[in-house]
Amino acid sequence: SQRKHQEIRAMRSQLKKIEDLGAAMEEALILDNKYTEHSTVGLAQQWDQLDQLGMRMQHNLEQQIQARNTTGVTEEALKEFSMMFKHFDKDKSGRLNHQEFKSCLRSLGYDLPMVEEGEPDPEFESILDTVDPNRDGHVSLQEYMAFMISRETENVKSSEEIESAFRALSSEGKPYFCLCLTSAVSLFQNLTREQADYCISHMKPYMDGKGRELPSAYDYIEFTRSLFVN
């Protein structure tokens, strides 16, 4: 992206030559060029648009690289976010309207409620408060990526916190915990009855390196990460 942007910047000198030739033609009162449908003004506008697009793409890529390096967001997740945005950006404008943005979120696994047109949608409105606070009706790629990175980072942190809590129930920080009287009491002390029951009923048995199931051992790492796949 940076190399292409530099190539575009280098073309400015060629555009300057065209502008000089156009000025010379005007001085000679040659106002109609039958050899091309383009004008120097039109070419300059297109070059400016291409230059601006290159800067936006470079900034977005730098943001993604920083996110990958500092927030724990995986490169695969960033690619999925970008790919999904492009899928819903039908007119290739680099922005989504609110309906396209909502469809994009649903495709990424957000469980947004279905509401009738004109009905209040507080959950989606709270998201728009972040990505489109002035309600201009559109979400840019930069705004969208910043939102997704922020949400993914929150999930990573929450996942790590829950893993840490379960690790405290395990012996010597092992990737599983054994359900005994002591760990059960601790589990029910820190969670509601419904939450504890959900954890135990949805947690898979822990398998050792040879694929053998350990008695009364639960794989809390696999369970925790499955909660934050979105």
PDB file of C-alpha atoms in Angstrom:
ATOM      1  CA  SER A   1       0.000   0.000   0.000  1.00  0.00           C
ATOM      2  CA  GLN A   2       2.804   2.416   0.905  1.00  0.00           C
ATOM      3  CA  ARG A   3       4.683   1.595  -2.297  1.00  0.00           C
ATOM      4  CA  LYS A   4       1.584   2.183  -4.446  1.00  0.00           C
ATOM      5  CA  HIS A   5       0.915   5.458  -2.654  1.00  0.00           C
ATOM      6  CA  GLN A   6       4.472   6.597  -3.369  1.00  0.00           C
ATOM      7  CA  GLU A   7       3.982   5.684  -7.044  1.00  0.00           C
ATOM      8  CA  ILE A   8       0.842   7.816  -7.154  1.00  0.00           C
ATOM      9  CA  ARG A   9       2.676  10.722  -5.519  1.00  0.00           C
ATOM     10  CA  ALA A  10       5.440  10.384  -8.121  1.00  0.00           C
ATOM     11  CA  MET A  11       2.866  10.793 -10.898  1.00  0.00           C
ATOM     12  CA  ARG A  12       2.207  14.370  -9.765  1.00  0.00           C
ATOM     13  CA  SER A  13       5.111  15.546 -11.915  1.00  0.00           C
ATOM     14  CA  GLN A  14       3.453  14.006 -14.995  1.00  0.00           C
ATOM     15  CA  LEU A  15       0.209  15.750 -14.124  1.00  0.00           C
ATOM     16  CA  LYS A  16       2.159  19.035 -13.873  1.00  0.00           C
ATOM     17  CA  LYS A  17       3.409  18.534 -17.463  1.00  0.00           C
ATOM     18  CA  ILE A  18      -0.165  17.995 -18.657  1.00  0.00           C
ATOM     19  CA  GLU A  19      -1.316  21.122 -16.817  1.00  0.00           C
ATOM     20  CA  ASP A  20       1.502  23.144 -18.434  1.00  0.00           C
ATOM     21  CA  LEU A  21       0.545  21.830 -21.888  1.00  0.00           C
ATOM     22  CA  GLY A  22      -3.102  22.651 -21.193  1.00  0.00           C
ATOM     23  CA  ALA A  23      -2.151  26.210 -20.202  1.00  0.00           C
ATOM     24  CA  ALA A  24      -0.097  26.596 -23.403  1.00  0.00           C
ATOM     25  CA  MET A  25      -3.062  25.419 -25.490  1.00  0.00           C
ATOM     26  CA  GLU A  26      -5.341  27.951 -23.803  1.00  0.00           C
ATOM     27  CA  GLU A  27      -2.853  30.728 -24.541  1.00  0.00           C
ATOM     28  CA  ALA A  28      -2.961  29.640 -28.202  1.00  0.00           C
ATOM     29  CA  LEU A  29      -6.780  29.764 -27.977  1.00  0.00           C
ATOM     30  CA  ILE A  30      -7.049  25.989 -28.553  1.00  0.00           C
ATOM     31  CA  LEU A  31      -9.997  25.244 -26.276  1.00  0.00           C
ATOM     32  CA  ASP A  32     -11.177  21.965 -27.777  1.00  0.00           C
ATOM     33  CA  ASN A  33      -8.949  18.854 -27.919  1.00  0.00           C
ATOM     34  CA  LYS A  34     -10.459  16.218 -30.199  1.00  0.00           C
ATOM     35  CA  TYR A  35      -7.822  13.645 -29.161  1.00  0.00           C
ATOM     36  CA  THR A  36      -9.073  13.169 -25.595  1.00  0.00           C
ATOM     37  CA  GLU A  37     -12.253  13.462 -23.551  1.00  0.00           C
ATOM     38  CA  HIS A  38     -10.311  14.348 -20.410  1.00  0.00           C
ATOM     39  CA  SER A  39      -9.532  17.826 -19.084  1.00  0.00           C
ATOM     40  CA  THR A  40      -6.639  18.975 -16.936  1.00  0.00           C
ATOM     41  CA  VAL A  41      -9.093  19.962 -14.179  1.00  0.00           C
ATOM     42  CA  GLY A  42     -10.751  16.529 -14.281  1.00  0.00           C
ATOM     43  CA  LEU A  43      -7.406  14.732 -14.175  1.00  0.00           C
ATOM     44  CA  ALA A  44      -6.261  16.842 -11.228  1.00  0.00           C
ATOM     45  CA  GLN A  45      -9.462  16.047  -9.330  1.00  0.00           C
ATOM     46  CA  GLN A  46      -9.069  12.311  -9.982  1.00  0.00           C
ATOM     47  CA  TRP A  47      -5.436  12.418  -8.883  1.00  0.00           C
ATOM     48  CA  ASP A  48      -6.417  14.197  -5.643  1.00  0.00           C
ATOM     49  CA  GLN A  49      -9.115  11.588  -4.958  1.00  0.00           C
ATOM     50  CA  LEU A  50      -6.633   8.767  -5.569  1.00  0.00           C
ATOM     51  CA  ASP A  51      -4.073  10.427  -3.318  1.00  0.00           C
ATOM     52  CA  GLN A  52      -6.646  10.838  -0.522  1.00  0.00           C
ATOM     53  CA  LEU A  53      -7.725   7.202  -0.917  1.00  0.00           C
ATOM     54  CA  GLY A  54      -4.099   6.082  -0.648  1.00  0.00           C
ATOM     55  CA  MET A  55      -3.611   8.051   2.563  1.00  0.00           C
ATOM     56  CA  ARG A  56      -6.812   6.638   4.073  1.00  0.00           C
ATOM     57  CA  MET A  57      -5.829   3.063   3.184  1.00  0.00           C
ATOM     58  CA  GLN A  58      -2.335   3.555   4.595  1.00  0.00           C
ATOM     59  CA  HIS A  59      -3.713   5.000   7.826  1.00  0.00           C
ATOM     60  CA  ASN A  60      -6.158   2.106   8.130  1.00  0.00           C
ATOM     61  CA  LEU A  61      -3.431  -0.480   7.584  1.00  0.00           C
ATOM     62  CA  GLU A  62      -1.192   1.217  10.159  1.00  0.00           C
ATOM     63  CA  GLN A  63      -4.103   1.127  12.595  1.00  0.00           C
ATOM     64  CA  GLN A  64      -4.605  -2.598  11.950  1.00  0.00           C
ATOM     65  CA  ILE A  65      -0.892  -3.344  12.398  1.00  0.00           C
ATOM     66  CA  GLN A  66      -0.872  -1.418  15.667  1.00  0.00           C
ATOM     67  CA  ALA A  67      -3.970  -3.286  16.810  1.00  0.00           C
ATOM     68  CA  ARG A  68      -2.379  -6.625  15.990  1.00  0.00           C
ATOM     69  CA  ASN A  69       0.812  -5.736  17.849  1.00  0.00           C
ATOM     70  CA  THR A  70      -0.615  -4.050  20.930  1.00  0.00           C
ATOM     71  CA  THR A  71      -4.187  -5.222  21.574  1.00  0.00           C
ATOM     72  CA  GLY A  72      -4.041  -8.966  21.032  1.00  0.00           C
ATOM     73  CA  VAL A  73      -6.451  -8.810  18.083  1.00  0.00           C
ATOM     74  CA  THR A  74      -5.430 -11.537  15.645  1.00  0.00           C
ATOM     75  CA  GLU A  75      -4.522 -10.881  12.028  1.00  0.00           C
ATOM     76  CA  GLU A  76      -7.254 -13.347  11.000  1.00  0.00           C
ATOM     77  CA  ALA A  77      -9.877 -11.318  12.901  1.00  0.00           C
ATOM     78  CA  LEU A  78      -8.711  -8.080  11.261  1.00  0.00           C
ATOM     79  CA  LYS A  79      -8.927  -9.691   7.820  1.00  0.00           C
ATOM     80  CA  GLU A  80     -12.440 -10.925   8.574  1.00  0.00           C
ATOM     81  CA  PHE A  81     -13.539  -7.449   9.701  1.00  0.00           C
ATOM     82  CA  SER A  82     -12.126  -5.854   6.550  1.00  0.00           C
ATOM     83  CA  MET A  83     -13.541  -8.534   4.237  1.00  0.00           C
ATOM     84  CA  MET A  84     -17.021  -8.224   5.754  1.00  0.00           C
ATOM     85  CA  PHE A  85     -16.965  -4.428   5.393  1.00  0.00           C
ATOM     86  CA  LYS A  86     -16.060  -4.735   1.705  1.00  0.00           C
ATOM     87  CA  HIS A  87     -18.842  -7.294   1.183  1.00  0.00           C
ATOM     88  CA  PHE A  88     -21.503  -4.884   2.421  1.00  0.00           C
ATOM     89  CA  ASP A  89     -19.953  -1.808   0.805  1.00  0.00           C
ATOM     90  CA  LYS A  90     -21.821  -2.512  -2.442  1.00  0.00           C
ATOM     91  CA  ASP A  91     -21.076   0.843  -4.102  1.00  0.00           C
ATOM     92  CA  LYS A  92     -17.380   0.745  -3.053  1.00  0.00           C
ATOM     93  CA  SER A  93     -17.727   4.153  -1.398  1.00  0.00           C
ATOM     94  CA  GLY A  94     -15.599   3.248   1.627  1.00  0.00           C
ATOM     95  CA  ARG A  95     -18.534   3.666   4.013  1.00  0.00           C
ATOM     96  CA  LEU A  96     -21.684   1.819   5.087  1.00  0.00           C
ATOM     97  CA  ASN A  97     -25.118   3.254   5.725  1.00  0.00           C
ATOM     98  CA  HIS A  98     -26.761   2.251   8.993  1.00  0.00           C
ATOM     99  CA  GLN A  99     -28.681  -0.688   7.517  1.00  0.00           C
ATOM    100  CA  GLU A 100     -25.556  -2.052   5.801  1.00  0.00           C
ATOM    101  CA  PHE A 101     -23.607  -1.602   9.041  1.00  0.00           C
ATOM    102  CA  LYS A 102     -26.266  -3.498  11.012  1.00  0.00           C
ATOM    103  CA  SER A 103     -26.222  -6.355   8.468  1.00  0.00           C
ATOM    104  CA  CYS A 104     -22.434  -6.412   8.681  1.00  0.00           C
ATOM    105  CA  LEU A 105     -22.531  -6.726  12.480  1.00  0.00           C
ATOM    106  CA  ARG A 106     -25.064  -9.556  12.271  1.00  0.00           C
ATOM    107  CA  SER A 107     -22.821 -11.398   9.805  1.00  0.00           C
ATOM    108  CA  LEU A 108     -19.978 -11.078  12.328  1.00  0.00           C
ATOM    109  CA  GLY A 109     -22.137 -12.760  14.972  1.00  0.00           C
ATOM    110  CA  TYR A 110     -23.754  -9.816  16.753  1.00  0.00           C
ATOM    111  CA  ASP A 111     -27.156 -10.867  18.085  1.00  0.00           C
ATOM    112  CA  LEU A 112     -29.046  -7.660  17.298  1.00  0.00           C
ATOM    113  CA  PRO A 113     -32.833  -7.874  17.762  1.00  0.00           C
ATOM    114  CA  MET A 114     -35.128  -7.620  14.740  1.00  0.00           C
ATOM    115  CA  VAL A 115     -37.300  -4.496  14.959  1.00  0.00           C
ATOM    116  CA  GLU A 116     -39.978  -3.087  12.694  1.00  0.00           C
ATOM    117  CA  GLU A 117     -39.184   0.020  10.661  1.00  0.00           C
ATOM    118  CA  GLY A 118     -39.725   3.097  12.801  1.00  0.00           C
ATOM    119  CA  GLU A 119     -39.629   1.123  16.060  1.00  0.00           C
ATOM    120  CA  PRO A 120     -36.986   2.027  18.697  1.00  0.00           C
ATOM    121  CA  ASP A 121     -33.771   0.008  18.554  1.00  0.00           C
ATOM    122  CA  PRO A 122     -31.843   0.969  21.732  1.00  0.00           C
ATOM    123  CA  GLU A 123     -29.136  -1.707  21.384  1.00  0.00           C
ATOM    124  CA  PHE A 124     -28.163  -0.627  17.864  1.00  0.00           C
ATOM    125  CA  GLU A 125     -28.532   3.057  18.782  1.00  0.00           C
ATOM    126  CA  SER A 126     -25.982   2.589  21.588  1.00  0.00           C
ATOM    127  CA  ILE A 127     -23.523   1.213  19.003  1.00  0.00           C
ATOM    128  CA  LEU A 128     -24.211   4.186  16.712  1.00  0.00           C
ATOM    129  CA  ASP A 129     -23.445   6.501  19.648  1.00  0.00           C
ATOM    130  CA  THR A 130     -19.879   5.216  19.327  1.00  0.00           C
ATOM    131  CA  VAL A 131     -19.379   4.920  15.562  1.00  0.00           C
ATOM    132  CA  ASP A 132     -21.696   7.685  14.292  1.00  0.00           C
ATOM    133  CA  PRO A 133     -22.298  10.087  17.204  1.00  0.00           C
ATOM    134  CA  ASN A 134     -23.314  12.995  14.940  1.00  0.00           C
ATOM    135  CA  ARG A 135     -25.703  10.694  13.018  1.00  0.00           C
ATOM    136  CA  ASP A 136     -24.530  11.642   9.528  1.00  0.00           C
ATOM    137  CA  GLY A 137     -25.988   8.325   8.396  1.00  0.00           C
ATOM    138  CA  HIS A 138     -22.733   6.591   7.453  1.00  0.00           C
ATOM    139  CA  VAL A 139     -19.918   4.588   9.054  1.00  0.00           C
ATOM    140  CA  SER A 140     -16.493   4.888   7.416  1.00  0.00           C
ATOM    141  CA  LEU A 141     -14.035   2.001   7.190  1.00  0.00           C
ATOM    142  CA  GLN A 142     -11.809   3.734   9.744  1.00  0.00           C
ATOM    143  CA  GLU A 143     -14.701   4.214  12.216  1.00  0.00           C
ATOM    144  CA  TYR A 144     -15.846   0.626  11.678  1.00  0.00           C
ATOM    145  CA  MET A 145     -12.380  -0.882  12.203  1.00  0.00           C
ATOM    146  CA  ALA A 146     -11.796   1.220  15.328  1.00  0.00           C
ATOM    147  CA  PHE A 147     -15.117  -0.015  16.739  1.00  0.00           C
ATOM    148  CA  MET A 148     -14.424  -3.681  15.931  1.00  0.00           C
ATOM    149  CA  ILE A 149     -10.888  -3.505  17.321  1.00  0.00           C
ATOM    150  CA  SER A 150     -12.205  -1.902  20.496  1.00  0.00           C
ATOM    151  CA  ARG A 151     -14.867  -4.605  20.928  1.00  0.00           C
ATOM    152  CA  GLU A 152     -12.412  -7.406  20.185  1.00  0.00           C
ATOM    153  CA  THR A 153      -9.954  -5.968  22.703  1.00  0.00           C
ATOM    154  CA  GLU A 154     -12.694  -5.874  25.348  1.00  0.00           C
ATOM    155  CA  ASN A 155     -13.438  -9.535  24.619  1.00  0.00           C
ATOM    156  CA  VAL A 156      -9.776 -10.492  24.875  1.00  0.00           C
ATOM    157  CA  LYS A 157      -9.464  -8.777  28.236  1.00  0.00           C
ATOM    158  CA  SER A 158     -12.695 -10.326  29.528  1.00  0.00           C
ATOM    159  CA  SER A 159     -11.625 -13.763  28.300  1.00  0.00           C
ATOM    160  CA  GLU A 160      -8.285 -13.442  30.074  1.00  0.00           C
ATOM    161  CA  GLU A 161     -10.016 -12.403  33.301  1.00  0.00           C
ATOM    162  CA  ILE A 162     -12.333 -15.417  33.225  1.00  0.00           C
ATOM    163  CA  GLU A 163      -9.461 -17.755  32.373  1.00  0.00           C
ATOM    164  CA  SER A 164      -7.567 -16.333  35.326  1.00  0.00           C
ATOM    165  CA  ALA A 165     -10.527 -16.964  37.636  1.00  0.00           C
ATOM    166  CA  PHE A 166     -10.805 -20.606  36.544  1.00  0.00           C
ATOM    167  CA  ARG A 167      -7.025 -21.026  36.721  1.00  0.00           C
ATOM    168  CA  ALA A 168      -7.263 -20.125  40.408  1.00  0.00           C
ATOM    169  CA  LEU A 169      -9.508 -23.188  40.851  1.00  0.00           C
ATOM    170  CA  SER A 170      -7.007 -25.465  39.122  1.00  0.00           C
ATOM    171  CA  SER A 171      -3.957 -26.954  40.729  1.00  0.00           C
ATOM    172  CA  GLU A 172      -0.644 -25.320  39.822  1.00  0.00           C
ATOM    173  CA  GLY A 173      -2.193 -23.302  36.988  1.00  0.00           C
ATOM    174  CA  LYS A 174      -3.047 -26.338  34.860  1.00  0.00           C
ATOM    175  CA  PRO A 175      -5.281 -25.856  31.762  1.00  0.00           C
ATOM    176  CA  TYR A 176      -8.122 -27.741  33.486  1.00  0.00           C
ATOM    177  CA  PHE A 177      -9.717 -27.874  36.888  1.00  0.00           C
ATOM    178  CA  CYS A 178     -11.049 -30.918  38.697  1.00  0.00           C
ATOM    179  CA  LEU A 179     -14.528 -30.614  40.140  1.00  0.00           C
ATOM    180  CA  CYS A 180     -14.263 -31.554  43.797  1.00  0.00           C
ATOM    181  CA  LEU A 181     -15.999 -30.275  46.914  1.00  0.00           C
ATOM    182  CA  THR A 182     -13.507 -27.427  47.389  1.00  0.00           C
ATOM    183  CA  SER A 183     -13.611 -26.166  43.795  1.00  0.00           C
ATOM    184  CA  ALA A 184     -17.415 -26.522  43.662  1.00  0.00           C
ATOM    185  CA  VAL A 185     -17.826 -24.414  46.788  1.00  0.00           C
ATOM    186  CA  SER A 186     -15.461 -21.769  45.366  1.00  0.00           C
ATOM    187  CA  LEU A 187     -17.321 -21.796  42.026  1.00  0.00           C
ATOM    188  CA  PHE A 188     -20.703 -21.262  43.652  1.00  0.00           C
ATOM    189  CA  GLN A 189     -19.288 -18.551  45.908  1.00  0.00           C
ATOM    190  CA  ASN A 190     -18.132 -16.478  42.927  1.00  0.00           C
ATOM    191  CA  LEU A 191     -21.025 -17.149  40.528  1.00  0.00           C
ATOM    192  CA  THR A 192     -24.782 -17.353  40.777  1.00  0.00           C
ATOM    193  CA  ARG A 193     -26.287 -20.835  40.832  1.00  0.00           C
ATOM    194  CA  GLU A 194     -27.459 -20.434  37.219  1.00  0.00           C
ATOM    195  CA  GLN A 195     -24.020 -19.242  36.043  1.00  0.00           C
ATOM    196  CA  ALA A 196     -22.197 -22.079  37.797  1.00  0.00           C
ATOM    197  CA  ASP A 197     -24.628 -24.672  36.432  1.00  0.00           C
ATOM    198  CA  TYR A 198     -24.166 -23.251  32.926  1.00  0.00           C
ATOM    199  CA  CYS A 199     -20.374 -23.437  33.178  1.00  0.00           C
ATOM    200  CA  ILE A 200     -20.351 -27.029  34.401  1.00  0.00           C
ATOM    201  CA  SER A 201     -22.953 -28.238  31.892  1.00  0.00           C
ATOM    202  CA  HIS A 202     -21.244 -26.569  28.892  1.00  0.00           C
ATOM    203  CA  MET A 203     -17.616 -27.259  29.777  1.00  0.00           C
ATOM    204  CA  LYS A 204     -16.052 -30.147  27.867  1.00  0.00           C
ATOM    205  CA  PRO A 205     -14.006 -32.839  29.619  1.00  0.00           C
ATOM    206  CA  TYR A 206     -10.287 -32.197  29.464  1.00  0.00           C
ATOM    207  CA  MET A 207      -8.356 -34.483  27.101  1.00  0.00           C
ATOM    208  CA  ASP A 208      -4.679 -35.139  27.666  1.00  0.00           C
ATOM    209  CA  GLY A 209      -2.035 -35.158  24.932  1.00  0.00           C
ATOM    210  CA  LYS A 210      -2.932 -38.755  24.007  1.00  0.00           C
ATOM    211  CA  GLY A 211      -6.632 -37.992  23.650  1.00  0.00           C
ATOM    212  CA  ARG A 212      -7.584 -39.594  26.957  1.00  0.00           C
ATOM    213  CA  GLU A 213     -10.286 -38.038  29.122  1.00  0.00           C
ATOM    214  CA  LEU A 214      -9.155 -37.129  32.635  1.00  0.00           C
ATOM    215  CA  PRO A 215     -11.687 -38.046  35.349  1.00  0.00           C
ATOM    216  CA  SER A 216     -13.720 -35.061  36.659  1.00  0.00           C
ATOM    217  CA  ALA A 217     -11.423 -32.651  34.755  1.00  0.00           C
ATOM    218  CA  TYR A 218     -12.947 -29.736  32.831  1.00  0.00           C
ATOM    219  CA  ASP A 219     -11.337 -27.795  29.971  1.00  0.00           C
ATOM    220  CA  TYR A 220     -11.955 -24.219  31.124  1.00  0.00           C
ATOM    221  CA  ILE A 221      -9.688 -22.642  28.478  1.00  0.00           C
ATOM    222  CA  GLU A 222     -11.643 -24.090  25.534  1.00  0.00           C
ATOM    223  CA  PHE A 223     -14.913 -23.144  27.251  1.00  0.00           C
ATOM    224  CA  THR A 224     -13.843 -19.572  28.021  1.00  0.00           C
ATOM    225  CA  ARG A 225     -12.560 -18.887  24.512  1.00  0.00           C
ATOM    226  CA  SER A 226     -15.738 -20.331  22.970  1.00  0.00           C
ATOM    227  CA  LEU A 227     -17.699 -17.636  24.839  1.00  0.00           C
ATOM    228  CA  PHE A 228     -15.743 -14.887  23.057  1.00  0.00           C
ATOM    229  CA  VAL A 229     -15.580 -16.153  19.478  1.00  0.00           C
ATOM    230  CA  ASN A 230     -17.484 -13.021  18.371  1.00  0.00           C
TER     231      ASN A 230
END
